[in-house]
Amino acid sequence: MTVSTPDANGNSRDDYVRIFDTTLRDGEQSPGATMNVEEKVTIARQLELLNVDVIEAGFAISSEGDFEGVRRVAQAVTKPVVLSLARTNQPDIERALAAVEKAVRPGIHIFIATSDIHLKYKLQMNREEVLAAVTRAVSFAKRHLDHIEFSCEDASRSDWAYLAAVCEEAIRSGASVVNIPDTTGHAVPEEYGRLYAYLRERVANADKVIWSAHCHNDLGLAVANSLAAIRNGVRQVECTVNGIGERAGNTSMEEVVMALKTRKDLFGVDSQVNTRQIYPASRLLSQIIGQAVPPNKPIVGDNAFAHEAGIHQDGVLKHKLTYEIMKPEDIGIPSNKLVLGKHSGRHAFVERLKELGVDPAYLDLNSVFAEFKALCDKKKVVYDDDILALVTEDARHAGEYYALTSLEVGSSSKSTPSATVTLKVGEQEQTASAIGDGMVDACYKAICKAATADVTLNRYSVKSITRGTDALGEVNCLVAKDGMTVAGQGAHSDIVMASALAFVNALNRLQLRRHACGQRPAGGP
Ligand code: KIV
Ligand code: ZN
């Protein structure tokens, strides 16, 4: 990544804001957002369609699953840089390098904390030791790769002069991107912007690197802080689809991208994101992790373009610009959501897939089309969300430990609801029966017995994805064990079946998460 010389107006062809997407790393660390390798590859392909510049695919040393996720993403995409996170020690860096080895554009992201609080309590290192670690790590990585990003964790709470010394050392050792994270979401826009102005003024060779912003949303300021950073020379923003991430989340990709596009008059720079892929990306992620987008979420929420007030409706009908600052079609929101049904042919189906941001080349089209036709036989109208549910289903079940083989439930006004479940548990089949307060309760108890799983169901919700009594029902649940919470999701035209699928999906995620966390190293982000 190079910085080009600006023209007379201060603009250059390379003067744009790089989008560094960390949905698969920082985003995946958020409660309930665990993804398996196939799901990560599906998201990565969508990120490539979005035309993001960098994909942070994981933290390779943290688990076998993370390593495999980075390795597979590195091979699945060709345009974006694919990188892995690493601490400053050599085993971390070597593992990250191995994971991105096959990428067309490989990179590595090395970080160490720089705030006194982190040095004293977490790292138990002094400032000189941290500086030496930066030199060692960055120069070692530079011998293998060109694209080296260096991050000062908890930068916004670090001593500014020391931060400048660390950045200078990282650049001298070979970093091409320098990131100043607001790890705890503590900064406010004016202050965060000023920090970049200070560093770009103070650090030797500051103009030879790309400065990057990485914000968390604890005070709801992640997007505002990222935009303030851009106003102060930052040309890379680290963000996630739907703003998912640790605690209150990371900078939301769609918000920052659309703010730049909508207010180019003010910022003078834009990103290179294909904004028409924003809505498909948002829906795809939401389907995969089983977390609904809040209706009032800017850009991608269901209400983002809904005008309720009479005066607003009147204005929009007369001229959209009266109350709309963006066009829904620029975000890829389909104008007509209900068209497909049993008479739709393969061509129409493939076109709709493309509109939804799904590349048919990565699907077993014959089988997905057959499933679509089967669904059409059950339902009069198949909606976009039905289709997305169909195409994410395969990735969801890839490599899973538990699988639902059969389910029988019984209930009447005179008997206690009961369920018998057969579950594939690893290589074996287990059958168990239970009674419960309702059919779903009986079914969950039977699944727990068959899986010998002792978990707590913290949340359970059913929604009809579409309209009508034949609609696909979507069940979302939150399941916890030993302080770890995961989300599960299932879709089926039978609600009890959707509930069972969601619960089994959650058990699989729990298994994946427990495996990953068992190996997650200390001192991670
Ligand atoms: O929030 C943070 O500081 C991070 C770093 C590892 C970049 O995620
Ligand atoms: Zn972070």
Coordinates of C-alpha atoms and ligand atoms in Angstrom, one line a residue:
M1 CA 0.0 0.0 0.0
T2 CA 1.5 3.3 -1.0
V3 CA 0.6 6.9 -0.5
S4 CA 0.5 8.9 -3.7
T5 CA 1.3 12.5 -4.2
P6 CA -1.7 14.8 -4.1
D7 CA -2.5 17.0 -7.1
A8 CA -3.0 20.8 -7.0
N9 CA -6.4 20.4 -5.4
G10 CA -5.0 18.1 -2.7
N11 CA -6.6 15.0 -4.4
S12 CA -4.9 12.0 -5.9
R13 CA -6.2 8.8 -7.5
D14 CA -5.0 6.8 -4.5
D15 CA -6.5 9.3 -2.1
Y16 CA -9.4 7.2 -0.9
V17 CA -10.4 5.6 2.4
R18 CA -9.4 1.9 2.6
I19 CA -12.0 -0.3 4.2
F20 CA -10.4 -2.8 6.5
D21 CA -13.1 -5.3 7.4
T22 CA -12.7 -7.2 10.7
T23 CA -16.1 -8.9 10.8
L24 CA -14.3 -12.2 10.8
R25 CA -11.9 -11.3 13.6
D26 CA -13.0 -8.5 16.0
G27 CA -16.7 -9.0 14.9
E28 CA -16.6 -12.8 15.4
Q29 CA -15.3 -12.2 19.0
S30 CA -18.7 -10.7 20.0
P31 CA -21.1 -12.9 22.0
G32 CA -23.0 -15.3 19.8
A33 CA -21.2 -14.4 16.6
T34 CA -19.0 -17.5 16.3
M35 CA -18.8 -18.7 12.7
N36 CA -17.5 -22.0 11.3
V37 CA -14.9 -22.1 8.5
E38 CA -17.5 -22.4 5.7
E39 CA -19.5 -19.5 7.1
K40 CA -16.3 -17.4 7.2
V41 CA -15.6 -18.2 3.6
T42 CA -19.1 -17.3 2.6
I43 CA -18.8 -13.9 4.3
A44 CA -15.3 -13.4 2.8
R45 CA -16.7 -13.8 -0.7
Q46 CA -19.4 -11.3 0.0
L47 CA -16.7 -8.9 1.4
E48 CA -14.9 -9.3 -1.9
L49 CA -18.1 -8.4 -3.8
L50 CA -18.3 -5.4 -1.6
N51 CA -14.8 -4.5 -2.8
V52 CA -13.3 -4.0 0.7
D53 CA -9.6 -3.4 0.6
V54 CA -8.5 -5.6 3.5
I55 CA -10.1 -8.6 5.2
E56 CA -8.8 -9.5 8.7
A57 CA -9.7 -13.2 8.6
G58 CA -8.9 -14.2 12.2
F59 CA -6.2 -14.5 14.8
A60 CA -4.4 -17.6 13.5
I61 CA -2.6 -18.7 16.7
S62 CA -5.8 -18.5 18.8
S63 CA -7.2 -21.9 17.7
E64 CA -7.0 -24.5 15.0
G65 CA -10.4 -23.2 13.8
D66 CA -9.1 -19.6 13.5
F67 CA -6.0 -20.8 11.7
E68 CA -8.1 -22.8 9.2
G69 CA -10.5 -19.9 8.8
V70 CA -7.7 -17.5 7.8
R71 CA -6.1 -20.2 5.6
R72 CA -9.3 -20.9 3.7
V73 CA -10.3 -17.2 3.4
A74 CA -6.8 -16.5 2.0
Q75 CA -7.4 -19.0 -0.8
A76 CA -11.1 -18.0 -1.4
V77 CA -10.6 -14.3 -2.4
T78 CA -8.1 -12.7 -4.7
K79 CA -8.7 -8.9 -4.7
P80 CA -8.5 -7.8 -1.0
V81 CA -5.4 -8.1 1.2
V82 CA -6.0 -11.0 3.6
L83 CA -4.3 -10.8 7.0
S84 CA -4.2 -12.5 10.3
L85 CA -3.7 -10.8 13.7
A86 CA -0.6 -11.6 15.8
R87 CA 1.0 -10.5 19.0
T88 CA 4.6 -9.5 18.9
N89 CA 6.1 -12.9 19.8
Q90 CA 7.6 -15.0 17.1
P91 CA 5.3 -18.1 17.3
D92 CA 2.3 -15.8 16.8
I93 CA 3.9 -14.2 13.8
E94 CA 5.0 -17.5 12.3
R95 CA 1.5 -18.9 12.7
A96 CA -0.1 -15.8 11.0
L97 CA 2.4 -16.0 8.2
A98 CA 1.7 -19.7 7.6
A99 CA -2.1 -19.0 7.6
V100 CA -1.9 -16.3 4.9
E101 CA 0.8 -18.0 2.8
K102 CA -1.5 -18.9 -0.1
A103 CA -3.1 -15.4 -0.3
V104 CA -2.7 -13.5 -3.5
R105 CA -2.2 -10.4 -1.3
P106 CA -1.1 -11.6 2.1
G107 CA -0.6 -9.3 5.1
I108 CA -0.1 -9.5 8.8
H109 CA -1.4 -7.3 11.6
I110 CA 0.9 -7.1 14.7
F111 CA -0.3 -5.4 17.9
I112 CA 0.9 -4.7 21.3
A113 CA -0.6 -2.4 24.0
T114 CA 0.9 1.0 24.7
S115 CA -1.1 2.4 27.5
D116 CA 0.4 2.5 31.0
I117 CA -2.6 0.6 32.4
H118 CA -2.0 -2.3 29.9
L119 CA 1.7 -2.3 30.4
K120 CA 1.5 -2.5 34.1
Y121 CA -1.4 -4.9 34.7
K122 CA -1.6 -6.9 31.5
L123 CA 1.8 -7.1 29.9
Q124 CA 3.9 -6.4 33.0
M125 CA 6.4 -4.8 30.7
N126 CA 8.0 -1.4 30.8
R127 CA 8.0 1.1 28.0
E128 CA 11.5 0.2 26.7
E129 CA 10.6 -3.5 26.6
V130 CA 7.5 -2.8 24.6
L131 CA 9.5 -0.6 22.2
A132 CA 12.1 -3.4 21.8
A133 CA 9.3 -5.9 21.1
V134 CA 7.9 -3.7 18.4
T135 CA 11.3 -3.5 16.6
R136 CA 11.8 -7.2 16.9
A137 CA 8.3 -8.2 15.7
V138 CA 7.9 -5.8 12.8
S139 CA 11.4 -6.3 11.4
F140 CA 11.0 -10.1 11.6
A141 CA 7.7 -10.0 9.8
K142 CA 9.1 -7.6 7.2
R143 CA 11.6 -10.1 6.1
H144 CA 8.6 -12.3 5.0
L145 CA 5.9 -9.9 3.9
D146 CA 5.4 -6.3 2.6
H147 CA 2.0 -5.6 4.0
I148 CA 2.7 -5.1 7.7
E149 CA 0.1 -3.3 9.8
F150 CA 1.1 -2.3 13.3
S151 CA -1.4 -1.5 16.0
C152 CA -0.9 0.2 19.4
E153 CA -3.6 -1.4 21.5
D154 CA -5.4 1.0 23.8
A155 CA -3.7 3.8 21.9
S156 CA -6.4 6.4 22.9
R157 CA -5.5 6.0 26.6
S158 CA -1.8 6.0 26.0
D159 CA 0.7 8.8 26.6
W160 CA 0.8 10.7 23.3
A161 CA 4.6 11.3 23.3
Y162 CA 5.3 7.6 24.0
L163 CA 2.7 6.6 21.4
A164 CA 4.6 8.7 18.8
A165 CA 7.8 7.0 19.7
V166 CA 6.2 3.6 19.3
C167 CA 4.7 4.5 15.9
E168 CA 8.0 5.9 14.7
E169 CA 9.8 2.7 15.7
A170 CA 7.1 0.6 13.9
I171 CA 7.6 2.6 10.7
R172 CA 11.4 2.5 10.9
S173 CA 11.1 -1.3 11.3
G174 CA 8.9 -1.7 8.2
A175 CA 5.2 -1.2 9.0
S176 CA 3.3 0.1 6.0
V177 CA 0.0 0.8 8.0
V178 CA -0.1 2.2 11.5
N179 CA -3.3 1.8 13.5
I180 CA -4.3 3.8 16.6
P181 CA -7.2 1.9 18.2
D182 CA -9.7 3.3 20.6
T183 CA -9.8 -0.2 22.1
T184 CA -12.1 0.7 25.0
G185 CA -14.4 3.1 23.1
H186 CA -13.2 5.9 25.4
A187 CA -12.4 8.6 22.9
V188 CA -14.6 11.4 21.7
P189 CA -14.4 12.7 18.1
E190 CA -12.5 16.0 18.5
E191 CA -9.9 14.4 20.8
Y192 CA -9.4 11.3 18.6
G193 CA -9.0 13.5 15.5
R194 CA -6.5 15.7 17.3
L195 CA -4.5 12.6 18.2
Y196 CA -3.9 11.8 14.5
A197 CA -3.0 15.4 13.7
Y198 CA -0.4 15.2 16.5
L199 CA 1.0 11.9 15.4
R200 CA 1.2 12.8 11.7
E201 CA 3.0 16.0 12.7
R202 CA 5.3 14.5 15.2
V203 CA 6.3 11.0 13.8
A204 CA 9.2 10.8 11.4
N205 CA 8.1 9.4 8.0
A206 CA 4.5 9.7 8.9
D207 CA 3.7 10.5 5.3
K208 CA 5.2 7.2 4.1
V209 CA 2.4 5.1 5.7
I210 CA -1.3 4.7 5.8
W211 CA -2.8 5.8 9.1
S212 CA -5.7 3.6 10.2
A213 CA -8.5 4.1 12.7
H214 CA -10.1 1.3 14.8
C215 CA -12.9 2.3 17.1
H216 CA -15.2 0.5 19.5
N217 CA -18.7 1.7 20.2
D218 CA -18.9 1.8 24.0
L219 CA -20.1 5.4 24.0
G220 CA -21.9 5.1 20.7
L221 CA -19.1 7.1 19.0
A222 CA -17.3 4.6 16.9
V223 CA -18.5 6.0 13.5
A224 CA -18.1 9.6 14.6
N225 CA -14.6 8.9 15.9
S226 CA -13.6 7.2 12.6
L227 CA -15.0 10.1 10.6
A228 CA -13.0 12.6 12.8
A229 CA -9.9 10.5 12.1
I230 CA -10.5 10.7 8.4
R231 CA -10.8 14.5 8.7
N232 CA -7.3 14.3 10.2
G233 CA -5.6 12.3 7.4
V234 CA -6.6 8.8 8.2
R235 CA -7.0 6.7 5.0
Q236 CA -8.0 3.3 6.4
V237 CA -11.0 2.6 8.6
E238 CA -11.4 -0.7 10.5
C239 CA -15.0 -1.8 10.7
T240 CA -17.5 -4.6 10.7
V241 CA -20.7 -5.4 8.8
N242 CA -23.7 -4.4 11.0
G243 CA -21.1 -3.0 13.5
I244 CA -20.8 -6.3 15.3
G245 CA -17.9 -6.7 17.7
E246 CA -16.6 -6.9 21.3
R247 CA -19.1 -5.4 23.8
A248 CA -21.0 -2.6 22.1
G249 CA -19.4 -3.4 18.7
N250 CA -17.0 -1.9 16.3
T251 CA -17.4 0.9 13.7
S252 CA -20.2 -0.1 11.4
M253 CA -19.0 -0.5 7.9
E254 CA -22.2 0.5 6.2
E255 CA -22.5 3.7 8.3
V256 CA -19.0 4.9 7.7
V257 CA -19.1 4.1 4.0
M258 CA -22.5 5.8 3.4
A259 CA -21.4 8.8 5.5
L260 CA -18.4 9.3 3.2
K261 CA -20.5 8.8 0.1
T262 CA -23.4 11.0 1.2
R263 CA -21.1 13.8 2.6
K264 CA -18.3 13.7 0.0
D265 CA -18.8 17.5 -0.1
L266 CA -17.4 17.7 3.4
F267 CA -14.9 14.8 3.6
G268 CA -13.5 15.2 0.1
V269 CA -12.6 11.5 0.0
D270 CA -14.7 8.4 -0.5
S271 CA -14.2 4.6 -0.1
Q272 CA -14.2 2.2 -3.1
V273 CA -16.9 0.0 -1.7
N274 CA -19.6 -1.2 -4.0
T275 CA -22.4 0.2 -1.9
R276 CA -25.1 -1.9 -3.7
Q277 CA -23.6 -4.9 -1.9
I278 CA -24.2 -3.4 1.5
Y279 CA -27.7 -4.6 2.1
P280 CA -27.0 -8.2 0.8
A281 CA -23.9 -8.3 3.1
S282 CA -25.9 -7.1 6.1
R283 CA -28.6 -9.7 5.5
L284 CA -26.1 -12.5 4.9
L285 CA -24.2 -11.9 8.1
S286 CA -27.4 -11.6 10.0
Q287 CA -28.6 -15.0 8.7
I288 CA -25.3 -16.6 9.4
I289 CA -24.8 -15.5 13.0
G290 CA -28.5 -15.5 13.8
Q291 CA -28.5 -11.9 15.0
A292 CA -31.3 -9.8 13.7
V293 CA -30.5 -6.2 12.6
P294 CA -32.3 -3.7 14.8
P295 CA -35.1 -2.1 12.8
N296 CA -33.8 1.4 13.6
K297 CA -30.2 0.6 12.6
P298 CA -29.0 3.3 10.2
I299 CA -28.6 2.2 6.5
V300 CA -29.7 -1.4 6.8
G301 CA -32.4 -1.5 9.5
D302 CA -36.0 -2.3 8.3
N303 CA -37.1 1.2 9.2
A304 CA -34.1 3.0 7.7
F305 CA -36.1 4.1 4.7
A306 CA -39.6 3.8 6.1
H307 CA -41.6 7.0 6.4
E308 CA -44.3 6.8 9.0
A309 CA -45.3 10.4 9.7
G310 CA -48.0 11.8 7.4
I311 CA -46.1 15.0 6.6
H312 CA -43.0 12.9 5.7
Q313 CA -45.0 10.5 3.5
D314 CA -46.6 13.4 1.8
G315 CA -43.2 15.0 1.2
V316 CA -41.6 11.8 -0.1
L317 CA -44.5 11.2 -2.5
K318 CA -44.0 14.6 -3.9
H319 CA -40.2 14.3 -4.1
K320 CA -38.0 11.7 -2.4
L321 CA -35.3 14.2 -1.7
T322 CA -37.6 16.0 0.8
Y323 CA -36.8 13.4 3.5
E324 CA -34.3 11.0 1.9
I325 CA -30.6 11.7 1.9
M326 CA -29.7 8.4 0.3
K327 CA -31.3 6.1 -2.2
P328 CA -32.3 2.7 -1.0
E329 CA -31.2 1.2 -4.3
D330 CA -27.7 2.6 -3.8
I331 CA -27.4 0.3 -0.7
G332 CA -28.8 -2.7 -2.7
I333 CA -32.2 -2.8 -1.0
P334 CA -34.3 -4.7 -3.5
S335 CA -37.2 -2.6 -4.7
N336 CA -39.5 -5.6 -5.1
K337 CA -39.3 -8.2 -2.5
L338 CA -42.0 -10.7 -3.4
V339 CA -41.8 -12.1 -6.8
L340 CA -40.6 -15.7 -6.9
G341 CA -42.9 -18.6 -6.6
K342 CA -43.6 -22.1 -8.1
H343 CA -43.7 -20.7 -11.7
S344 CA -40.3 -19.1 -11.4
G345 CA -37.6 -20.7 -13.5
R346 CA -34.0 -21.3 -12.9
H347 CA -33.0 -18.1 -14.7
A348 CA -35.1 -15.9 -12.4
F349 CA -33.9 -17.7 -9.4
V350 CA -30.2 -17.2 -10.4
E351 CA -30.9 -13.5 -11.1
R352 CA -32.4 -13.1 -7.7
L353 CA -29.5 -14.8 -6.1
K354 CA -27.2 -12.3 -7.8
E355 CA -29.3 -9.4 -6.6
L356 CA -29.0 -10.7 -3.1
G357 CA -25.2 -10.7 -3.4
V358 CA -25.0 -14.5 -3.6
D359 CA -22.5 -15.7 -6.2
P360 CA -24.1 -18.8 -7.8
A361 CA -20.7 -20.1 -8.8
Y362 CA -20.1 -21.1 -5.2
L363 CA -23.3 -23.1 -4.8
D364 CA -24.4 -26.5 -5.8
L365 CA -27.0 -24.8 -8.0
N366 CA -28.9 -28.0 -8.9
S367 CA -29.5 -28.9 -5.3
V368 CA -30.3 -25.3 -4.1
F369 CA -32.7 -24.9 -7.0
A370 CA -34.3 -28.2 -6.1
E371 CA -34.7 -27.0 -2.5
F372 CA -36.2 -23.8 -3.8
K373 CA -38.7 -25.7 -5.9
A374 CA -39.6 -27.9 -2.9
L375 CA -40.2 -24.7 -0.9
C376 CA -42.3 -23.3 -3.7
D377 CA -44.5 -26.4 -3.4
K378 CA -45.1 -25.6 0.3
K379 CA -45.4 -21.9 -0.1
K380 CA -47.2 -19.7 -2.6
V381 CA -44.6 -17.0 -2.5
V382 CA -40.9 -17.3 -1.8
Y383 CA -39.3 -14.1 -0.4
D384 CA -35.7 -13.0 -0.4
D385 CA -35.2 -14.0 3.2
D386 CA -36.4 -17.5 2.4
I387 CA -33.8 -17.7 -0.3
L388 CA -31.0 -16.5 1.9
A389 CA -32.1 -19.0 4.5
L390 CA -31.7 -21.7 1.9
V391 CA -28.3 -20.8 0.7
T392 CA -26.8 -20.2 4.1
E393 CA -28.1 -23.5 5.4
D394 CA -25.3 -25.6 3.8
A395 CA -22.5 -23.4 5.3
R396 CA -24.2 -23.5 8.7
H397 CA -24.1 -27.3 8.9
A398 CA -20.6 -27.7 7.5
G399 CA -18.3 -29.7 9.9
E400 CA -20.9 -29.8 12.6
Y401 CA -20.7 -32.2 15.5
Y402 CA -24.4 -32.6 16.2
A403 CA -27.0 -33.1 13.5
L404 CA -30.7 -33.6 13.8
T405 CA -31.6 -37.0 12.2
S406 CA -35.3 -37.2 13.2
L407 CA -37.9 -35.5 15.4
E408 CA -41.3 -36.8 16.5
V409 CA -43.5 -34.7 18.7
G410 CA -46.9 -35.4 20.3
S411 CA -49.4 -33.1 21.9
S412 CA -53.1 -32.9 22.5
S413 CA -55.3 -31.0 24.9
K414 CA -55.5 -34.1 27.1
S415 CA -51.9 -35.3 27.2
T416 CA -48.5 -33.9 28.2
P417 CA -46.5 -32.8 25.2
S418 CA -43.7 -35.2 24.4
A419 CA -40.8 -35.5 21.9
T420 CA -38.5 -38.2 20.7
V421 CA -35.3 -37.0 19.0
T422 CA -32.5 -38.8 17.1
L423 CA -29.3 -36.9 17.0
K424 CA -26.0 -37.6 15.3
V425 CA -23.4 -37.0 18.0
G426 CA -20.0 -37.1 16.4
E427 CA -19.9 -40.5 14.6
Q428 CA -22.8 -42.0 16.7
E429 CA -26.6 -41.8 16.7
Q430 CA -28.4 -41.2 20.0
T431 CA -32.1 -41.3 20.6
A432 CA -33.9 -39.8 23.6
S433 CA -37.4 -38.9 24.6
A434 CA -38.7 -36.3 27.0
I435 CA -41.9 -34.6 28.1
G436 CA -42.2 -30.9 28.6
D437 CA -44.4 -27.8 29.2
G438 CA -45.0 -27.6 25.5
M439 CA -43.7 -29.3 22.3
V440 CA -40.7 -27.0 22.1
D441 CA -39.8 -27.6 25.7
A442 CA -40.1 -31.4 25.3
C443 CA -38.0 -31.2 22.2
Y444 CA -35.2 -29.2 23.8
K445 CA -35.2 -31.6 26.8
A446 CA -34.9 -34.6 24.5
I447 CA -32.1 -32.9 22.5
C448 CA -30.2 -32.2 25.7
K449 CA -30.6 -35.8 26.8
A450 CA -29.4 -37.2 23.4
A451 CA -26.4 -34.8 23.3
T452 CA -25.7 -35.2 27.0
A453 CA -25.5 -31.4 27.1
D454 CA -26.3 -29.4 30.2
V455 CA -27.0 -25.9 28.9
T456 CA -29.2 -23.0 29.8
L457 CA -31.7 -21.5 27.3
N458 CA -31.5 -17.7 27.9
R459 CA -33.6 -16.5 25.0
Y460 CA -35.9 -18.0 22.5
S461 CA -37.8 -16.1 19.8
V462 CA -39.9 -17.1 16.8
K463 CA -40.6 -14.9 13.9
S464 CA -42.2 -15.6 10.6
I465 CA -39.6 -14.7 8.0
T466 CA -42.4 -13.9 5.6
R467 CA -46.2 -13.7 5.6
G468 CA -48.9 -16.3 5.5
T469 CA -49.6 -19.5 7.5
D470 CA -47.2 -21.3 5.1
A471 CA -44.4 -18.9 5.9
L472 CA -40.9 -20.1 6.8
G473 CA -40.6 -19.7 10.6
E474 CA -37.2 -18.5 11.9
V475 CA -36.2 -19.4 15.4
N476 CA -33.4 -17.6 17.2
C477 CA -32.1 -18.8 20.6
L478 CA -29.3 -17.9 23.0
V479 CA -27.8 -20.8 24.8
A480 CA -25.2 -20.5 27.6
K481 CA -22.8 -22.8 29.4
D482 CA -20.0 -21.9 31.8
G483 CA -20.3 -18.2 31.1
M484 CA -20.2 -18.6 27.4
T485 CA -23.2 -17.6 25.3
V486 CA -23.9 -18.5 21.7
A487 CA -26.7 -17.9 19.3
G488 CA -28.5 -20.5 17.3
Q489 CA -30.8 -20.2 14.3
G490 CA -33.1 -22.4 12.4
A491 CA -35.6 -21.9 9.6
H492 CA -38.4 -24.3 8.6
S493 CA -42.0 -24.2 7.7
D494 CA -42.7 -26.2 10.8
I495 CA -42.0 -24.1 14.0
V496 CA -41.1 -27.0 16.2
M497 CA -38.6 -28.3 13.6
A498 CA -37.2 -24.7 13.2
S499 CA -36.8 -24.6 17.1
A500 CA -35.0 -28.0 17.1
L501 CA -32.7 -26.8 14.3
A502 CA -31.9 -23.6 16.1
F503 CA -31.1 -25.4 19.3
V504 CA -28.9 -27.9 17.6
N505 CA -27.2 -25.1 15.7
A506 CA -26.5 -23.4 19.1
L507 CA -25.0 -26.6 20.5
N508 CA -22.7 -26.8 17.5
R509 CA -21.6 -23.2 18.0
L510 CA -21.0 -23.8 21.7
Q511 CA -18.9 -26.8 20.8
L512 CA -16.9 -24.6 18.3
R513 CA -16.5 -21.8 20.7
R514 CA -15.5 -23.9 23.6
H515 CA -12.9 -25.5 21.5
A516 CA -11.6 -22.2 20.2
C517 CA -11.6 -20.5 23.7
G518 CA -9.9 -23.5 25.3
Q519 CA -6.9 -22.6 23.1
R520 CA -7.3 -18.8 23.0
P521 CA -4.0 -17.3 24.2
A522 CA -3.7 -14.9 27.1
G523 CA -3.2 -11.2 26.3
G524 CA -5.3 -11.4 23.2
P525 CA -7.3 -8.4 22.1
Ligands
KIV1 O1 -9.5 -3.0 19.7 C1 -8.3 -3.2 19.5 O2 -7.4 -2.6 20.1 C2 -8.0 -4.3 18.6 C3 -6.6 -4.4 18.2 C4 -6.1 -5.8 18.2 C5 -6.4 -3.8 16.8 O3 -8.9 -5.0 18.1
ZN2 ZN -10.8 -4.0 18.4

